[in-house]
Tab-separated table of N, CA and C in Angstrom:
chain	number	residue	atom	x	y	z
J	1	MET	N	18.238	130.669	42.603
J	1	MET	CA	17.488	129.467	42.329
J	1	MET	C	16.107	129.831	41.805
J	2	LEU	N	15.606	128.993	40.935
J	2	LEU	CA	14.225	129.073	40.448
J	2	LEU	C	13.516	127.842	40.959
J	3	LEU	N	12.444	128.034	41.704
J	3	LEU	CA	11.719	126.916	42.294
J	3	LEU	C	10.294	126.887	41.789
J	4	GLY	N	9.863	125.719	41.303
J	4	GLY	CA	8.474	125.515	40.924
J	4	GLY	C	8.005	126.459	39.838
J	5	GLY	N	6.704	126.779	39.905
J	5	GLY	CA	6.102	127.661	38.922
J	5	GLY	C	5.041	126.936	38.112
J	6	VAL	N	4.770	127.466	36.930
J	6	VAL	CA	3.737	126.928	36.053
J	6	VAL	C	4.319	126.854	34.642
J	7	ASN	N	4.079	125.738	33.950
J	7	ASN	CA	4.568	125.648	32.570
J	7	ASN	C	3.555	126.246	31.602
J	8	GLU	N	3.850	126.146	30.302
J	8	GLU	CA	3.007	126.775	29.276
J	8	GLU	C	1.616	126.159	29.181
J	9	ARG	N	1.433	124.955	29.721
J	9	ARG	CA	0.120	124.299	29.724
J	9	ARG	C	-0.632	124.521	31.041
J	10	GLY	N	-0.041	125.277	31.954
J	10	GLY	CA	-0.688	125.567	33.227
J	10	GLY	C	-0.430	124.550	34.316
J	11	ALA	N	0.418	123.552	34.056
J	11	ALA	CA	0.736	122.540	35.068
J	11	ALA	C	1.732	123.111	36.080
J	12	LYS	N	1.505	122.817	37.350
J	12	LYS	CA	2.427	123.244	38.403
J	12	LYS	C	3.706	122.419	38.306
J	13	LEU	N	4.832	123.000	38.704
J	13	LEU	CA	6.141	122.365	38.557
J	13	LEU	C	6.799	122.092	39.909
J	14	ALA	N	7.547	121.004	39.978
J	14	ALA	CA	8.370	120.691	41.148
J	14	ALA	C	9.848	120.926	40.837
J	15	SER	N	10.150	121.294	39.610
J	15	SER	CA	11.538	121.438	39.181
J	15	SER	C	12.237	122.610	39.865
J	16	VAL	N	13.561	122.478	39.952
J	16	VAL	CA	14.402	123.513	40.571
J	16	VAL	C	15.611	123.715	39.669
J	17	GLU	N	15.945	124.968	39.414
J	17	GLU	CA	17.139	125.307	38.645
J	17	GLU	C	17.994	126.268	39.452
J	18	HIS	N	19.289	126.208	39.228
J	18	HIS	CA	20.190	127.174	39.854
J	18	HIS	C	21.134	127.728	38.781
J	19	TYR	N	21.611	128.929	39.033
J	19	TYR	CA	22.520	129.580	38.092
J	19	TYR	C	23.953	129.203	38.446
J	20	SER	N	24.684	128.711	37.467
J	20	SER	CA	26.095	128.371	37.658
J	20	SER	C	26.958	129.513	37.134
J	21	SER	N	27.667	130.158	38.031
J	21	SER	CA	28.553	131.247	37.591
J	21	SER	C	29.736	130.694	36.792
J	22	ASP	N	30.059	129.417	36.984
J	22	ASP	CA	31.150	128.807	36.219
J	22	ASP	C	30.787	128.652	34.742
J	23	SER	N	29.585	128.135	34.466
J	23	SER	CA	29.181	127.902	33.078
J	23	SER	C	28.402	129.077	32.499
J	24	GLY	N	27.881	129.963	33.380
J	24	GLY	CA	27.065	131.071	32.906
J	24	GLY	C	25.689	130.626	32.437
J	25	GLU	N	25.242	129.457	32.904
J	25	GLU	CA	23.960	128.908	32.474
J	25	GLU	C	23.145	128.431	33.669
J	26	TRP	N	21.830	128.295	33.437
J	26	TRP	CA	20.933	127.719	34.432
J	26	TRP	C	21.003	126.210	34.307
J	27	GLU	N	21.077	125.518	35.447
J	27	GLU	CA	21.186	124.066	35.466
J	27	GLU	C	20.112	123.493	36.391
J	28	TYR	N	19.572	122.336	36.002
J	28	TYR	CA	18.599	121.667	36.858
J	28	TYR	C	19.307	121.037	38.040
J	29	THR	N	18.634	121.044	39.180
J	29	THR	CA	19.112	120.371	40.376
J	29	THR	C	17.970	119.527	40.924
J	30	GLN	N	18.107	119.013	42.102
J	30	GLN	CA	17.104	118.123	42.705
J	30	GLN	C	15.730	118.787	42.764
J	31	SER	N	14.713	118.123	42.220
J	31	SER	CA	13.341	118.656	42.250
J	31	SER	C	12.754	118.566	43.658
J	32	MET	N	11.805	119.460	43.933
J	32	MET	CA	11.075	119.404	45.189
J	32	MET	C	10.195	118.155	45.201
J	33	GLN	N	9.704	117.770	46.368
J	33	GLN	CA	8.849	116.589	46.470
J	33	GLN	C	7.446	116.842	45.946
J	34	VAL	N	7.009	118.089	45.971
J	34	VAL	CA	5.663	118.425	45.511
J	34	VAL	C	5.734	119.610	44.547
J	35	ALA	N	4.892	119.589	43.529
J	35	ALA	CA	4.808	120.707	42.594
J	35	ALA	C	4.190	121.908	43.302
J	36	ARG	N	4.738	123.098	43.060
J	36	ARG	CA	4.265	124.317	43.720
J	36	ARG	C	4.356	125.496	42.762
J	37	ALA	N	3.348	126.325	42.793
J	37	ALA	CA	3.392	127.624	42.114
J	37	ALA	C	2.976	128.663	43.147
J	38	TYR	N	3.365	129.898	42.941
J	38	TYR	CA	2.977	131.002	43.829
J	38	TYR	C	3.403	130.751	45.268
J	39	LEU	N	4.554	130.086	45.434
J	39	LEU	CA	5.126	129.814	46.735
J	39	LEU	C	6.022	130.962	47.169
J	40	CYS	N	6.486	130.902	48.389
J	40	CYS	CA	7.529	131.840	48.802
J	40	CYS	C	8.761	131.027	49.187
J	41	THR	N	9.894	131.670	49.146
J	41	THR	CA	11.160	131.007	49.431
J	41	THR	C	12.010	131.882	50.330
J	42	ALA	N	12.923	131.240	51.021
J	42	ALA	CA	13.886	131.966	51.844
J	42	ALA	C	15.098	131.073	52.056
J	43	ALA	N	16.216	131.693	52.358
J	43	ALA	CA	17.430	130.970	52.718
J	43	ALA	C	17.715	131.254	54.186
J	44	LEU	N	18.055	130.208	54.913
J	44	LEU	CA	18.378	130.344	56.328
J	44	LEU	C	19.448	129.324	56.655
J	45	GLY	N	20.557	129.781	57.191
J	45	GLY	CA	21.668	128.877	57.453
J	45	GLY	C	22.148	128.262	56.158
J	46	ASN	N	22.238	126.967	56.121
J	46	ASN	CA	22.688	126.263	54.918
J	46	ASN	C	21.544	125.633	54.144
J	47	HIS	N	20.335	126.178	54.304
J	47	HIS	CA	19.167	125.597	53.648
J	47	HIS	C	18.390	126.650	52.850
J	48	VAL	N	17.733	126.168	51.802
J	48	VAL	CA	16.751	126.956	51.064
J	48	VAL	C	15.397	126.334	51.374
J	49	TYR	N	14.394	127.172	51.625
J	49	TYR	CA	13.060	126.706	52.001
J	49	TYR	C	12.056	127.031	50.908
J	50	ALA	N	11.191	126.063	50.611
J	50	ALA	CA	10.055	126.237	49.692
J	50	ALA	C	8.807	126.172	50.567
J	51	ILE	N	8.035	127.249	50.582
J	51	ILE	CA	6.987	127.424	51.585
J	51	ILE	C	5.630	127.633	50.918
J	52	GLY	N	4.659	126.779	51.299
J	52	GLY	CA	3.295	126.947	50.828
J	52	GLY	C	3.187	126.912	49.318
J	53	GLY	N	2.307	127.739	48.793
J	53	GLY	CA	2.090	127.816	47.357
J	53	GLY	C	0.778	127.177	46.949
J	54	TYR	N	0.659	126.990	45.664
J	54	TYR	CA	-0.544	126.430	45.051
J	54	TYR	C	-0.144	125.101	44.440
J	55	GLY	N	-0.744	123.984	44.865
J	55	GLY	CA	-0.350	122.657	44.437
J	55	GLY	C	-0.948	122.221	43.113
J	56	SER	N	-0.555	121.043	42.674
J	56	SER	CA	-0.958	120.528	41.365
J	56	SER	C	-2.451	120.237	41.268
J	57	GLN	N	-3.127	120.066	42.390
J	57	GLN	CA	-4.571	119.830	42.385
J	57	GLN	C	-5.341	121.108	42.676
J	58	SER	N	-4.707	122.266	42.432
J	58	SER	CA	-5.303	123.587	42.645
J	58	SER	C	-5.697	123.827	44.097
J	59	GLN	N	-4.895	123.287	45.012
J	59	GLN	CA	-5.133	123.503	46.427
J	59	GLN	C	-4.022	124.383	47.003
J	60	THR	N	-4.366	125.197	47.983
J	60	THR	CA	-3.369	126.000	48.679
J	60	THR	C	-2.659	125.095	49.679
J	61	LEU	N	-1.335	125.204	49.743
J	61	LEU	CA	-0.509	124.298	50.536
J	61	LEU	C	-0.068	124.909	51.865
J	62	SER	N	0.068	124.067	52.872
J	62	SER	CA	0.657	124.468	54.149
J	62	SER	C	2.030	123.829	54.339
J	63	THR	N	2.406	122.946	53.409
J	63	THR	CA	3.651	122.195	53.548
J	63	THR	C	4.876	123.057	53.272
J	64	VAL	N	5.992	122.646	53.891
J	64	VAL	CA	7.272	123.337	53.754
J	64	VAL	C	8.339	122.282	53.491
J	65	GLU	N	9.207	122.557	52.522
J	65	GLU	CA	10.340	121.688	52.222
J	65	GLU	C	11.624	122.491	52.346
J	66	ARG	N	12.724	121.790	52.646
J	66	ARG	CA	14.016	122.471	52.669
J	66	ARG	C	15.053	121.643	51.934
J	67	PHE	N	16.075	122.363	51.441
J	67	PHE	CA	17.127	121.762	50.617
J	67	PHE	C	18.469	122.271	51.100
J	68	SER	N	19.410	121.339	51.258
J	68	SER	CA	20.735	121.711	51.767
J	68	SER	C	21.762	121.889	50.659
J	69	GLY	N	21.367	121.657	49.422
J	69	GLY	CA	22.311	121.747	48.311
J	69	GLY	C	22.764	120.378	47.833
J	70	THR	N	22.562	119.371	48.666
J	70	THR	CA	22.848	117.985	48.286
J	70	THR	C	21.704	117.116	48.798
J	71	GLY	N	21.536	115.974	48.168
J	71	GLY	CA	20.477	115.068	48.594
J	71	GLY	C	19.109	115.586	48.216
J	72	PRO	N	18.070	114.895	48.677
J	72	PRO	CA	16.705	115.286	48.314
J	72	PRO	C	16.176	116.438	49.162
J	73	TRP	N	15.118	117.071	48.676
J	73	TRP	CA	14.366	118.021	49.478
J	73	TRP	C	13.701	117.226	50.593
J	74	GLU	N	13.593	117.826	51.774
J	74	GLU	CA	12.935	117.138	52.880
J	74	GLU	C	11.819	117.998	53.447
J	75	TYR	N	10.739	117.322	53.836
J	75	TYR	CA	9.642	118.026	54.494
J	75	TYR	C	10.045	118.378	55.916
J	76	ILE	N	9.642	119.565	56.349
J	76	ILE	CA	9.746	119.931	57.749
J	76	ILE	C	8.312	120.208	58.224
J	77	ALA	N	8.143	120.679	59.426
J	77	ALA	CA	6.806	120.919	59.966
J	77	ALA	C	6.000	121.833	59.044
J	78	SER	N	4.748	121.457	58.824
J	78	SER	CA	3.852	122.300	58.021
J	78	SER	C	3.452	123.537	58.798
J	79	MET	N	3.043	124.570	58.074
J	79	MET	CA	2.525	125.779	58.708
J	79	MET	C	1.135	125.490	59.281
J	80	SER	N	0.677	126.337	60.188
J	80	SER	CA	-0.649	126.180	60.799
J	80	SER	C	-1.768	126.415	59.797
J	81	PHE	N	-1.500	127.244	58.773
J	81	PHE	CA	-2.508	127.594	57.775
J	81	PHE	C	-1.904	127.483	56.384
J	82	GLU	N	-2.730	127.171	55.403
J	82	GLU	CA	-2.290	127.150	54.011
J	82	GLU	C	-2.035	128.588	53.556
J	83	ARG	N	-1.024	128.756	52.691
J	83	ARG	CA	-0.716	130.091	52.175
J	83	ARG	C	-0.202	129.989	50.740
J	84	ASN	N	-0.624	130.930	49.896
J	84	ASN	CA	0.007	131.119	48.597
J	84	ASN	C	0.141	132.621	48.375
J	85	TRP	N	0.903	132.994	47.377
J	85	TRP	CA	1.205	134.404	47.129
J	85	TRP	C	1.687	135.069	48.419
J	86	CYS	N	2.506	134.372	49.180
J	86	CYS	CA	2.996	134.881	50.460
J	86	CYS	C	4.415	135.421	50.300
J	87	ALA	N	4.947	135.931	51.367
J	87	ALA	CA	6.328	136.415	51.393
J	87	ALA	C	7.016	135.799	52.597
J	88	ALA	N	8.335	135.631	52.513
J	88	ALA	CA	9.102	135.070	53.614
J	88	ALA	C	10.348	135.913	53.841
J	89	ALA	N	10.786	135.951	55.093
J	89	ALA	CA	12.011	136.661	55.462
J	89	ALA	C	12.660	135.918	56.626
J	90	THR	N	13.941	136.138	56.806
J	90	THR	CA	14.642	135.565	57.939
J	90	THR	C	15.239	136.690	58.782
J	91	LEU	N	15.296	136.451	60.081
J	91	LEU	CA	15.855	137.420	61.015
J	91	LEU	C	16.276	136.692	62.275
J	92	HIS	N	17.514	136.893	62.693
J	92	HIS	CA	18.034	136.309	63.927
J	92	HIS	C	17.795	134.803	63.998
J	93	GLY	N	18.035	134.108	62.898
J	93	GLY	CA	17.921	132.664	62.878
J	93	GLY	C	16.519	132.110	62.814
J	94	LYS	N	15.528	132.970	62.539
J	94	LYS	CA	14.145	132.522	62.446
J	94	LYS	C	13.605	132.821	61.048
J	95	LEU	N	12.649	131.996	60.634
J	95	LEU	CA	12.005	132.113	59.337
J	95	LEU	C	10.597	132.654	59.551
J	96	TYR	N	10.267	133.766	58.896
J	96	TYR	CA	8.961	134.401	59.035
J	96	TYR	C	8.205	134.344	57.710
J	97	VAL	N	6.909	134.000	57.772
J	97	VAL	CA	6.057	133.948	56.582
J	97	VAL	C	4.863	134.857	56.812
């Protein structure tokens, strides 16, 4: 999956794309609720997480969204501190940032 980023004009993106092995092409899927660049991502269980990043108003974000593959992205509990250019990992059913 490709989540967020920055376009050629410097605007932050909320768009999400995934690679389809059937078609051999990248396809758009449900966009995140907030535009994010320089975020970190992780997969845990049946969800993909979009964590922190740099928002459209040039602010560092503490918000976290998750996606199950269907339906909209949903907000979960925010982190205690804003983070961008971060890294995420999962271990034993927990998400670490």
